[in-house]
Amino acid sequence: MTEKTLTFFNTLSRASEAFHPLKPNAVGMYVCGPTVYDYAHVGNLRTYLFVDVLNRTLRLNGYEVNHVMNITDVGHLVSDGDTGEDKMEKGARKQKKTAWEIAKEFEKAFFDDMARLNIHRPSVICRATEHIQEQIDFISALEHSDFTYRTEDGVYFDSSKLADYGKLAKLDREGLTAGKRVDMAGKKNVTDFALWKFSGDRQRQMEWPSPWGIGFPGWHIECSAMAEKYLGERFDIHVGGEDHIPVHHTNEIAQCEAKNGHIQANYWLHGFFLNLNKEKISKSGTSLRLQTLLDKGYDPMAYRYLVLTGHYRSHLSFTWDSLTAAQKAVRRLKLKMADLPEGGTADPRFTERFMVFINDDLNMPRALSLVSEVLDSDLSNADKRSTLMFFDQIFGLELDQPEQALIPDEIYQLAVERQSLKVARKFSEADAIRDKVLSLGYKISDGPNGEISVTMR
């Protein structure tokens, strides 16, 4: 394998590029982590599944990966225009707890979900609240370079002083005007952004002294400061969701170029949204947690499989039918794996094609299509197993582990109710329950002696 066999679609250049890391056998990768003001939803988790596939692919190609991810536990305002309150303060009020308490609670919940989905933990996990000095130092450097100014509510980055501001999102700065969607809040330019916000008259739960006054850092500064601390002024890959392109990553690029004179990361990769009923899934709007899927009896690997069926740069629609189909596919695959003996060898005819697919900008749908080819091939059963386990280094479906799905209690209760209705000869009502259970993805079977069983459709 040579470096040129691995390509990514670099959002910055808007083209597929051969991957050339700064160091021959090592990769520095920064991932924008969660804002821990609420539970992560499955749309969030799709991004981290994409990151996991990326991480696994790099490692399978022989790279040592320094995977750094932040935890945003302060500074992320409800508006991308630097107005409104901090999401942590808002979340604390909603949960009737302190901001520090909910940060710990939702961070733990996030990593619990990561573990359920077999997502590898980052090499470094850095919290914004634990790196306040690094952020102050970064802002001071920008101030020294004359890229900042003060308003009544904070210290801002002057985007007009950077000639190519907005190149990631191809922003038309001259076409942007302050209107209903943009609150200037004392800013000189629409695209200027907060580096440090003042607490003002109201004491906040999370605030710190600084050279400019008591307050808290803006959202964008934390990633640049922490990425530089753990990966240096220049590193290989910066990853996030597609929603980070127009504001968050655009501002990260700007402040790093202003401070260091060059872009921070060589490759910018972005995962696309998961849609529910054609709407983006988000914490503040339509929301669906992984725990909800588990409560309905789905194996977390079913959701992982579903995500693998779509390319990370394509929007993926979530439906219960698609999740049920993914559950069936995982179940069938694990049942077949259970019948295959160990001791074989991964076949190069398939592993080489597999590497070509995953190295082509992480083309998981094509890589996944090889599974049926292996099972239908003339390989020995032991070699089939070894080949599929080679694939699973990337898929992460735990193919050698038993399925985790359980039939939900509500489905069993419906099955029992249907049986009672049949005994009472209320057949139309019993059939209605049977149809409801089928629509939920399960099937009721009647035994010869009156016993019932419930299985996935």
mmCIF file with all atom_site columns, N, CA and C in Angstrom, residues 17-48:
data_model
loop_
_atom_site.group_PDB
_atom_site.id
_atom_site.type_symbol
_atom_site.label_atom_id
_atom_site.label_alt_id
_atom_site.label_comp_id
_atom_site.label_asym_id
_atom_site.label_entity_id
_atom_site.label_seq_id
_atom_site.pdbx_PDB_ins_code
_atom_site.Cartn_x
_atom_site.Cartn_y
_atom_site.Cartn_z
_atom_site.occupancy
_atom_site.B_iso_or_equiv
_atom_site.pdbx_formal_charge
_atom_site.auth_seq_id
_atom_site.auth_comp_id
_atom_site.auth_asym_id
_atom_site.auth_atom_id
_atom_site.pdbx_PDB_model_num
ATOM 1  N N  . GLU A 1 17 ? -8.781  14.130 -2.836 1.00 0.00 ? 17 GLU A N  1
ATOM 2  C CA . GLU A 1 17 ? -7.338  14.302 -2.806 1.00 0.00 ? 17 GLU A CA 1
ATOM 3  C C  . GLU A 1 17 ? -6.672  13.062 -2.228 1.00 0.00 ? 17 GLU A C  1
ATOM 4  N N  . ALA A 1 18 ? -5.519  12.711 -2.794 1.00 0.00 ? 18 ALA A N  1
ATOM 5  C CA . ALA A 1 18 ? -4.717  11.651 -2.201 1.00 0.00 ? 18 ALA A CA 1
ATOM 6  C C  . ALA A 1 18 ? -4.252  12.105 -0.822 1.00 0.00 ? 18 ALA A C  1
ATOM 7  N N  . PHE A 1 19 ? -4.275  11.180 0.118  1.00 0.00 ? 19 PHE A N  1
ATOM 8  C CA . PHE A 1 19 ? -3.926  11.522 1.494  1.00 0.00 ? 19 PHE A CA 1
ATOM 9  C C  . PHE A 1 19 ? -2.421  11.454 1.687  1.00 0.00 ? 19 PHE A C  1
ATOM 10 N N  . HIS A 1 20 ? -1.828  12.581 2.104  1.00 0.00 ? 20 HIS A N  1
ATOM 11 C CA . HIS A 1 20 ? -0.399  12.657 2.395  1.00 0.00 ? 20 HIS A CA 1
ATOM 12 C C  . HIS A 1 20 ? -0.245  13.263 3.791  1.00 0.00 ? 20 HIS A C  1
ATOM 13 N N  . PRO A 1 21 ? -0.080  12.431 4.800  1.00 0.00 ? 21 PRO A N  1
ATOM 14 C CA . PRO A 1 21 ? 0.067   12.970 6.156  1.00 0.00 ? 21 PRO A CA 1
ATOM 15 C C  . PRO A 1 21 ? 1.387   13.702 6.329  1.00 0.00 ? 21 PRO A C  1
ATOM 16 N N  . LEU A 1 22 ? 1.438   14.538 7.349  1.00 0.00 ? 22 LEU A N  1
ATOM 17 C CA . LEU A 1 22 ? 2.646   15.325 7.614  1.00 0.00 ? 22 LEU A CA 1
ATOM 18 C C  . LEU A 1 22 ? 3.816   14.440 8.021  1.00 0.00 ? 22 LEU A C  1
ATOM 19 N N  . LYS A 1 23 ? 3.485   13.330 8.722  1.00 0.00 ? 23 LYS A N  1
ATOM 20 C CA . LYS A 1 23 ? 4.508   12.366 9.116  1.00 0.00 ? 23 LYS A CA 1
ATOM 21 C C  . LYS A 1 23 ? 4.215   11.045 8.420  1.00 0.00 ? 23 LYS A C  1
ATOM 22 N N  . PRO A 1 24 ? 5.230   10.284 8.042  1.00 0.00 ? 24 PRO A N  1
ATOM 23 C CA . PRO A 1 24 ? 5.018   9.086  7.219  1.00 0.00 ? 24 PRO A CA 1
ATOM 24 C C  . PRO A 1 24 ? 4.047   8.066  7.797  1.00 0.00 ? 24 PRO A C  1
ATOM 25 N N  . ASN A 1 25 ? 4.120   7.795  9.088  1.00 0.00 ? 25 ASN A N  1
ATOM 26 C CA . ASN A 1 25 ? 3.314   6.709  9.652  1.00 0.00 ? 25 ASN A CA 1
ATOM 27 C C  . ASN A 1 25 ? 2.391   7.159  10.780 1.00 0.00 ? 25 ASN A C  1
ATOM 28 N N  . ALA A 1 26 ? 2.129   8.460  10.859 1.00 0.00 ? 26 ALA A N  1
ATOM 29 C CA . ALA A 1 26 ? 1.316   8.978  11.956 1.00 0.00 ? 26 ALA A CA 1
ATOM 30 C C  . ALA A 1 26 ? 0.333   10.010 11.426 1.00 0.00 ? 26 ALA A C  1
ATOM 31 N N  . VAL A 1 27 ? -0.839  10.060 12.053 1.00 0.00 ? 27 VAL A N  1
ATOM 32 C CA . VAL A 1 27 ? -1.885  10.994 11.657 1.00 0.00 ? 27 VAL A CA 1
ATOM 33 C C  . VAL A 1 27 ? -2.373  11.738 12.888 1.00 0.00 ? 27 VAL A C  1
ATOM 34 N N  . GLY A 1 28 ? -2.444  13.062 12.789 1.00 0.00 ? 28 GLY A N  1
ATOM 35 C CA . GLY A 1 28 ? -3.072  13.877 13.820 1.00 0.00 ? 28 GLY A CA 1
ATOM 36 C C  . GLY A 1 28 ? -4.462  14.253 13.364 1.00 0.00 ? 28 GLY A C  1
ATOM 37 N N  . MET A 1 29 ? -5.472  13.921 14.158 1.00 0.00 ? 29 MET A N  1
ATOM 38 C CA . MET A 1 29 ? -6.866  14.140 13.757 1.00 0.00 ? 29 MET A CA 1
ATOM 39 C C  . MET A 1 29 ? -7.635  14.806 14.894 1.00 0.00 ? 29 MET A C  1
ATOM 40 N N  . TYR A 1 30 ? -8.275  15.917 14.595 1.00 0.00 ? 30 TYR A N  1
ATOM 41 C CA . TYR A 1 30 ? -9.105  16.617 15.581 1.00 0.00 ? 30 TYR A CA 1
ATOM 42 C C  . TYR A 1 30 ? -10.562 16.489 15.179 1.00 0.00 ? 30 TYR A C  1
ATOM 43 N N  . VAL A 1 31 ? -11.399 16.126 16.158 1.00 0.00 ? 31 VAL A N  1
ATOM 44 C CA . VAL A 1 31 ? -12.832 15.933 15.920 1.00 0.00 ? 31 VAL A CA 1
ATOM 45 C C  . VAL A 1 31 ? -13.617 16.849 16.839 1.00 0.00 ? 31 VAL A C  1
ATOM 46 N N  . CYS A 1 32 ? -14.537 17.608 16.269 1.00 0.00 ? 32 CYS A N  1
ATOM 47 C CA . CYS A 1 32 ? -15.410 18.453 17.081 1.00 0.00 ? 32 CYS A CA 1
ATOM 48 C C  . CYS A 1 32 ? -16.388 17.564 17.846 1.00 0.00 ? 32 CYS A C  1
ATOM 49 N N  . GLY A 1 33 ? -16.279 17.605 19.171 1.00 0.00 ? 33 GLY A N  1
ATOM 50 C CA . GLY A 1 33 ? -17.100 16.750 20.018 1.00 0.00 ? 33 GLY A CA 1
ATOM 51 C C  . GLY A 1 33 ? -18.429 17.373 20.373 1.00 0.00 ? 33 GLY A C  1
ATOM 52 N N  . PRO A 1 34 ? -19.179 16.737 21.275 1.00 0.00 ? 34 PRO A N  1
ATOM 53 C CA . PRO A 1 34 ? -20.537 17.183 21.589 1.00 0.00 ? 34 PRO A CA 1
ATOM 54 C C  . PRO A 1 34 ? -20.559 18.379 22.530 1.00 0.00 ? 34 PRO A C  1
ATOM 55 N N  . THR A 1 35 ? -21.636 19.151 22.449 1.00 0.00 ? 35 THR A N  1
ATOM 56 C CA . THR A 1 35 ? -21.954 20.140 23.471 1.00 0.00 ? 35 THR A CA 1
ATOM 57 C C  . THR A 1 35 ? -22.861 19.437 24.471 1.00 0.00 ? 35 THR A C  1
ATOM 58 N N  . VAL A 1 36 ? -22.397 19.277 25.702 1.00 0.00 ? 36 VAL A N  1
ATOM 59 C CA . VAL A 1 36 ? -23.042 18.362 26.644 1.00 0.00 ? 36 VAL A CA 1
ATOM 60 C C  . VAL A 1 36 ? -24.104 19.069 27.487 1.00 0.00 ? 36 VAL A C  1
ATOM 61 N N  . TYR A 1 37 ? -25.096 19.634 26.799 1.00 0.00 ? 37 TYR A N  1
ATOM 62 C CA . TYR A 1 37 ? -26.213 20.274 27.486 1.00 0.00 ? 37 TYR A CA 1
ATOM 63 C C  . TYR A 1 37 ? -27.465 19.406 27.457 1.00 0.00 ? 37 TYR A C  1
ATOM 64 N N  . ASP A 1 38 ? -27.397 18.286 26.725 1.00 0.00 ? 38 ASP A N  1
ATOM 65 C CA . ASP A 1 38 ? -28.538 17.385 26.597 1.00 0.00 ? 38 ASP A CA 1
ATOM 66 C C  . ASP A 1 38 ? -28.006 16.051 26.075 1.00 0.00 ? 38 ASP A C  1
ATOM 67 N N  . TYR A 1 39 ? -28.907 15.071 25.975 1.00 0.00 ? 39 TYR A N  1
ATOM 68 C CA . TYR A 1 39 ? -28.507 13.773 25.430 1.00 0.00 ? 39 TYR A CA 1
ATOM 69 C C  . TYR A 1 39 ? -28.188 13.898 23.944 1.00 0.00 ? 39 TYR A C  1
ATOM 70 N N  . ALA A 1 40 ? -27.229 13.129 23.476 1.00 0.00 ? 40 ALA A N  1
ATOM 71 C CA . ALA A 1 40 ? -26.959 13.043 22.044 1.00 0.00 ? 40 ALA A CA 1
ATOM 72 C C  . ALA A 1 40 ? -28.109 12.311 21.370 1.00 0.00 ? 40 ALA A C  1
ATOM 73 N N  . HIS A 1 41 ? -28.421 12.709 20.150 1.00 0.00 ? 41 HIS A N  1
ATOM 74 C CA . HIS A 1 41 ? -29.437 12.000 19.380 1.00 0.00 ? 41 HIS A CA 1
ATOM 75 C C  . HIS A 1 41 ? -28.753 11.169 18.299 1.00 0.00 ? 41 HIS A C  1
ATOM 76 N N  . VAL A 1 42 ? -29.528 10.333 17.611 1.00 0.00 ? 42 VAL A N  1
ATOM 77 C CA . VAL A 1 42 ? -28.907 9.416  16.653 1.00 0.00 ? 42 VAL A CA 1
ATOM 78 C C  . VAL A 1 42 ? -28.280 10.153 15.483 1.00 0.00 ? 42 VAL A C  1
ATOM 79 N N  . GLY A 1 43 ? -28.744 11.379 15.204 1.00 0.00 ? 43 GLY A N  1
ATOM 80 C CA . GLY A 1 43 ? -28.102 12.178 14.166 1.00 0.00 ? 43 GLY A CA 1
ATOM 81 C C  . GLY A 1 43 ? -26.693 12.568 14.559 1.00 0.00 ? 43 GLY A C  1
ATOM 82 N N  . ASN A 1 44 ? -26.516 12.998 15.824 1.00 0.00 ? 44 ASN A N  1
ATOM 83 C CA . ASN A 1 44 ? -25.161 13.259 16.330 1.00 0.00 ? 44 ASN A CA 1
ATOM 84 C C  . ASN A 1 44 ? -24.301 12.011 16.178 1.00 0.00 ? 44 ASN A C  1
ATOM 85 N N  . LEU A 1 45 ? -24.862 10.886 16.579 1.00 0.00 ? 45 LEU A N  1
ATOM 86 C CA . LEU A 1 45 ? -24.087 9.651  16.633 1.00 0.00 ? 45 LEU A CA 1
ATOM 87 C C  . LEU A 1 45 ? -23.682 9.172  15.244 1.00 0.00 ? 45 LEU A C  1
ATOM 88 N N  . ARG A 1 46 ? -24.458 9.551  14.222 1.00 0.00 ? 46 ARG A N  1
ATOM 89 C CA . ARG A 1 46 ? -24.032 9.196  12.863 1.00 0.00 ? 46 ARG A CA 1
ATOM 90 C C  . ARG A 1 46 ? -22.668 9.825  12.558 1.00 0.00 ? 46 ARG A C  1
ATOM 91 N N  . THR A 1 47 ? -22.459 11.074 12.992 1.00 0.00 ? 47 THR A N  1
ATOM 92 C CA . THR A 1 47 ? -21.175 11.735 12.755 1.00 0.00 ? 47 THR A CA 1
ATOM 93 C C  . THR A 1 47 ? -20.041 10.971 13.414 1.00 0.00 ? 47 THR A C  1
ATOM 94 N N  . TYR A 1 48 ? -20.257 10.512 14.647 1.00 0.00 ? 48 TYR A N  1
ATOM 95 C CA . TYR A 1 48 ? -19.174 9.821  15.365 1.00 0.00 ? 48 TYR A CA 1
ATOM 96 C C  . TYR A 1 48 ? -18.965 8.404  14.846 1.00 0.00 ? 48 TYR A C  1
#
